[in-house]
C-alpha cells in the first residue's frame, strides 16, 4: 500500500465554526472517533462549500426551493434561497465546483458531508419552506460530487465510509 486514500470532510464536522449560524456541527462519539483516526492518519481534506462559494459566516439559513434537491439546482429547475428571499444559488454552485476541484487535486474518492445541508446533504435536505420539513434529496455539492464519481456519505454513515476507505486501500 503506497498512500492512504484521502477523504473530503465537511469542515463543520471537524469543529470549524462555518455553519450558517456561526457554529460547528457536533458528532456522536463513535463518529468523532472515525474522524479523529482519519485525521491522525492524514486522510482528511476539509471543505465548506458554502464558505468556499463566497458566503460569510454567519449567514442567513438557506434551503433549496420547491422540495427539490441539488440536481435540480444544477439543471436550473430550482434555486437555493436564503430565509430573506435572496437567491444564493451561484455561491452554492461555486462552492460545489471548489469542492470537486479540491477532491481531484488530492485524489479524493470519498466524501463525508453534513446531512440536511442544502450544500452537503447526502440523502436529505430541507424542503425550501423554512418550516423544518425535510425531503430525500441531496444538496448541491453532494449531487455534484456524486455526478463526478465521488462516493458521498454523511456523519451518520461513517462506519460505511470507513469500510469503503479500507476496501479501496486494500486494492492499492
mmCIF file of C-alpha atoms in Angstrom:
data_model
loop_
_atom_site.group_PDB
_atom_site.id
_atom_site.type_symbol
_atom_site.label_atom_id
_atom_site.label_comp_id
_atom_site.label_asym_id
_atom_site.label_seq_id
_atom_site.Cartn_x
_atom_site.Cartn_y
_atom_site.Cartn_z
ATOM 1 C CA UNK A 1 0.000 0.000 0.000
ATOM 2 C CA UNK A 2 1.658 3.218 -1.165
ATOM 3 C CA UNK A 3 -0.543 6.006 0.213
ATOM 4 C CA UNK A 4 -3.777 6.070 2.108
ATOM 5 C CA UNK A 5 -6.982 7.140 0.428
ATOM 6 C CA UNK A 6 -7.888 10.749 1.240
ATOM 7 C CA UNK A 7 -11.431 11.758 2.171
ATOM 8 C CA UNK A 8 -13.189 15.091 1.748
ATOM 9 C CA UNK A 9 -14.933 16.086 5.010
ATOM 10 C CA UNK A 10 -17.276 18.968 5.781
ATOM 11 C CA UNK A 11 -15.287 21.457 7.860
ATOM 12 C CA UNK A 12 -18.154 21.889 10.325
ATOM 13 C CA UNK A 13 -17.897 18.199 11.250
ATOM 14 C CA UNK A 14 -14.253 18.824 12.139
ATOM 15 C CA UNK A 15 -15.168 21.501 14.659
ATOM 16 C CA UNK A 16 -14.723 24.551 12.417
ATOM 17 C CA UNK A 17 -17.384 27.236 13.116
ATOM 18 C CA UNK A 18 -18.506 27.633 9.480
ATOM 19 C CA UNK A 19 -22.197 26.714 9.594
ATOM 20 C CA UNK A 20 -24.812 29.330 8.766
ATOM 21 C CA UNK A 21 -25.240 30.185 12.471
ATOM 22 C CA UNK A 22 -21.505 30.554 13.030
ATOM 23 C CA UNK A 23 -21.004 27.294 14.916
ATOM 24 C CA UNK A 24 -19.693 23.837 14.098
ATOM 25 C CA UNK A 25 -21.660 20.596 13.992
ATOM 26 C CA UNK A 26 -21.261 18.104 16.773
ATOM 27 C CA UNK A 27 -20.799 14.407 16.090
ATOM 28 C CA UNK A 28 -21.685 11.426 18.228
ATOM 29 C CA UNK A 29 -18.688 9.868 19.978
ATOM 30 C CA UNK A 30 -18.485 6.943 17.532
ATOM 31 C CA UNK A 31 -18.470 9.344 14.580
ATOM 32 C CA UNK A 32 -15.907 11.555 16.282
ATOM 33 C CA UNK A 33 -13.654 8.523 16.740
ATOM 34 C CA UNK A 34 -13.636 7.852 12.980
ATOM 35 C CA UNK A 35 -12.860 11.493 12.232
ATOM 36 C CA UNK A 36 -10.067 11.572 14.822
ATOM 37 C CA UNK A 37 -8.494 8.395 13.405
ATOM 38 C CA UNK A 38 -8.713 9.658 9.828
ATOM 39 C CA UNK A 39 -7.133 12.931 10.917
ATOM 40 C CA UNK A 40 -4.279 11.094 12.665
ATOM 41 C CA UNK A 41 -3.762 9.000 9.509
ATOM 42 C CA UNK A 42 -3.535 12.150 7.373
ATOM 43 C CA UNK A 43 -6.573 11.287 5.260
ATOM 44 C CA UNK A 44 -8.809 14.340 5.750
ATOM 45 C CA UNK A 45 -9.219 17.143 3.227
ATOM 46 C CA UNK A 46 -11.541 19.708 4.885
ATOM 47 C CA UNK A 47 -14.025 21.795 2.919
ATOM 48 C CA UNK A 48 -17.007 24.042 3.487
ATOM 49 C CA UNK A 49 -18.575 24.508 0.048
ATOM 50 C CA UNK A 50 -20.744 27.410 1.220
ATOM 51 C CA UNK A 51 -17.785 29.397 2.537
ATOM 52 C CA UNK A 52 -15.690 28.381 -0.491
ATOM 53 C CA UNK A 53 -18.504 29.744 -2.657
ATOM 54 C CA UNK A 54 -18.144 33.147 -1.011
ATOM 55 C CA UNK A 55 -20.831 33.106 1.674
ATOM 56 C CA UNK A 56 -19.999 34.678 5.054
ATOM 57 C CA UNK A 57 -20.213 33.107 8.478
ATOM 58 C CA UNK A 58 -22.696 33.603 9.982
ATOM 59 C CA UNK A 59 -25.196 33.887 7.133
ATOM 60 C CA UNK A 60 -28.946 33.544 6.744
ATOM 61 C CA UNK A 61 -30.110 29.927 6.548
ATOM 62 C CA UNK A 62 -30.773 28.713 3.023
ATOM 63 C CA UNK A 63 -32.853 25.928 1.502
ATOM 64 C CA UNK A 64 -33.457 24.530 -1.964
ATOM 65 C CA UNK A 65 -36.849 25.737 -3.162
ATOM 66 C CA UNK A 66 -39.727 23.525 -4.181
ATOM 67 C CA UNK A 67 -38.696 20.386 -2.257
ATOM 68 C CA UNK A 68 -36.071 19.868 -4.934
ATOM 69 C CA UNK A 69 -32.509 18.710 -4.498
ATOM 70 C CA UNK A 70 -29.093 19.738 -5.689
ATOM 71 C CA UNK A 71 -29.520 18.102 -9.087
ATOM 72 C CA UNK A 72 -32.477 20.414 -9.765
ATOM 73 C CA UNK A 73 -30.259 23.406 -8.943
ATOM 74 C CA UNK A 74 -27.621 22.197 -11.416
ATOM 75 C CA UNK A 75 -30.328 21.776 -14.067
ATOM 76 C CA UNK A 76 -31.638 25.295 -13.281
ATOM 77 C CA UNK A 77 -35.005 23.870 -12.256
ATOM 78 C CA UNK A 78 -34.659 25.126 -8.674
ATOM 79 C CA UNK A 79 -32.762 27.774 -6.741
ATOM 80 C CA UNK A 80 -31.157 27.984 -3.333
ATOM 81 C CA UNK A 81 -32.890 30.794 -1.459
ATOM 82 C CA UNK A 82 -31.984 32.176 1.957
ATOM 83 C CA UNK A 83 -34.653 32.995 4.502
ATOM 84 C CA UNK A 84 -34.578 36.678 3.499
ATOM 85 C CA UNK A 85 -35.541 35.720 -0.080
ATOM 86 C CA UNK A 86 -32.086 36.204 -1.637
ATOM 87 C CA UNK A 87 -31.086 33.738 -4.367
ATOM 88 C CA UNK A 88 -27.717 32.282 -3.287
ATOM 89 C CA UNK A 89 -27.581 29.559 -5.939
ATOM 90 C CA UNK A 90 -24.430 30.912 -7.569
ATOM 91 C CA UNK A 91 -22.490 30.721 -4.299
ATOM 92 C CA UNK A 92 -23.657 27.137 -3.755
ATOM 93 C CA UNK A 93 -22.681 26.152 -7.302
ATOM 94 C CA UNK A 94 -19.289 27.867 -7.000
ATOM 95 C CA UNK A 95 -18.680 26.118 -3.684
ATOM 96 C CA UNK A 96 -19.564 22.726 -5.153
ATOM 97 C CA UNK A 97 -17.147 23.331 -8.024
ATOM 98 C CA UNK A 98 -14.460 24.254 -5.494
ATOM 99 C CA UNK A 99 -15.141 21.051 -3.516
ATOM 100 C CA UNK A 100 -14.779 18.932 -6.655
ATOM 101 C CA UNK A 101 -11.552 20.700 -7.666
ATOM 102 C CA UNK A 102 -10.163 20.130 -4.175
ATOM 103 C CA UNK A 103 -11.164 16.469 -4.303
ATOM 104 C CA UNK A 104 -9.473 15.994 -7.653
ATOM 105 C CA UNK A 105 -6.314 17.799 -6.515
ATOM 106 C CA UNK A 106 -5.988 15.416 -3.567
ATOM 107 C CA UNK A 107 -7.110 12.226 -5.315
ATOM 108 C CA UNK A 108 -10.219 12.002 -3.132
ATOM 109 C CA UNK A 109 -12.700 9.240 -3.945
ATOM 110 C CA UNK A 110 -14.965 9.567 -0.890
ATOM 111 C CA UNK A 111 -16.634 12.441 0.942
ATOM 112 C CA UNK A 112 -18.327 12.735 4.336
ATOM 113 C CA UNK A 113 -20.646 15.722 4.294
ATOM 114 C CA UNK A 114 -23.087 17.307 6.758
ATOM 115 C CA UNK A 115 -26.526 15.764 6.374
ATOM 116 C CA UNK A 116 -29.547 18.052 5.815
ATOM 117 C CA UNK A 117 -27.413 20.918 4.473
ATOM 118 C CA UNK A 118 -28.576 22.471 1.178
ATOM 119 C CA UNK A 119 -24.988 22.097 0.052
ATOM 120 C CA UNK A 120 -23.754 18.926 1.738
ATOM 121 C CA UNK A 121 -26.821 16.812 2.499
ATOM 122 C CA UNK A 122 -26.073 13.349 1.137
ATOM 123 C CA UNK A 123 -29.610 11.958 1.324
ATOM 124 C CA UNK A 124 -31.717 14.681 2.892
ATOM 125 C CA UNK A 125 -32.191 18.449 2.762
ATOM 126 C CA UNK A 126 -34.865 20.852 3.938
ATOM 127 C CA UNK A 127 -37.771 21.373 1.547
ATOM 128 C CA UNK A 128 -37.451 25.117 0.913
ATOM 129 C CA UNK A 129 -40.364 26.163 3.104
ATOM 130 C CA UNK A 130 -38.229 27.049 6.162
ATOM 131 C CA UNK A 131 -40.628 25.034 8.313
ATOM 132 C CA UNK A 132 -38.248 22.217 9.262
ATOM 133 C CA UNK A 133 -39.667 19.722 6.776
ATOM 134 C CA UNK A 134 -37.135 17.517 5.014
ATOM 135 C CA UNK A 135 -37.067 15.776 1.651
ATOM 136 C CA UNK A 136 -34.997 12.830 0.496
ATOM 137 C CA UNK A 137 -32.777 14.829 -1.845
ATOM 138 C CA UNK A 138 -29.039 15.535 -1.943
ATOM 139 C CA UNK A 139 -27.602 19.022 -1.595
ATOM 140 C CA UNK A 140 -25.847 20.978 -4.343
ATOM 141 C CA UNK A 141 -22.255 19.924 -3.534
ATOM 142 C CA UNK A 142 -23.202 16.329 -2.699
ATOM 143 C CA UNK A 143 -25.029 15.962 -6.024
ATOM 144 C CA UNK A 144 -22.113 17.495 -7.945
ATOM 145 C CA UNK A 145 -19.528 15.269 -6.284
ATOM 146 C CA UNK A 146 -21.622 12.154 -6.967
ATOM 147 C CA UNK A 147 -22.132 13.208 -10.558
ATOM 148 C CA UNK A 148 -18.339 13.204 -10.871
ATOM 149 C CA UNK A 149 -17.720 9.814 -9.293
ATOM 150 C CA UNK A 150 -17.110 10.737 -5.654
ATOM 151 C CA UNK A 151 -18.934 8.475 -3.173
ATOM 152 C CA UNK A 152 -20.765 10.641 -0.639
ATOM 153 C CA UNK A 153 -21.556 9.674 2.949
ATOM 154 C CA UNK A 154 -22.896 11.625 5.944
ATOM 155 C CA UNK A 155 -21.890 11.889 9.577
ATOM 156 C CA UNK A 156 -24.484 9.151 10.169
ATOM 157 C CA UNK A 157 -22.784 6.656 7.848
ATOM 158 C CA UNK A 158 -19.156 6.941 8.913
ATOM 159 C CA UNK A 159 -18.783 3.197 9.526
ATOM 160 C CA UNK A 160 -19.764 2.571 5.898
ATOM 161 C CA UNK A 161 -17.352 5.270 4.715
ATOM 162 C CA UNK A 162 -14.574 3.719 6.790
ATOM 163 C CA UNK A 163 -15.268 0.277 5.296
ATOM 164 C CA UNK A 164 -15.058 1.764 1.778
ATOM 165 C CA UNK A 165 -11.767 3.511 2.661
ATOM 166 C CA UNK A 166 -10.288 0.227 3.879
ATOM 167 C CA UNK A 167 -11.513 -1.655 0.797
ATOM 168 C CA UNK A 168 -10.008 0.945 -1.542
ATOM 169 C CA UNK A 169 -6.705 0.885 0.357
ATOM 170 C CA UNK A 170 -6.559 -2.925 0.196
ATOM 171 C CA UNK A 171 -6.874 -2.840 -3.603
ATOM 172 C CA UNK A 172 -3.973 -0.399 -3.996
#
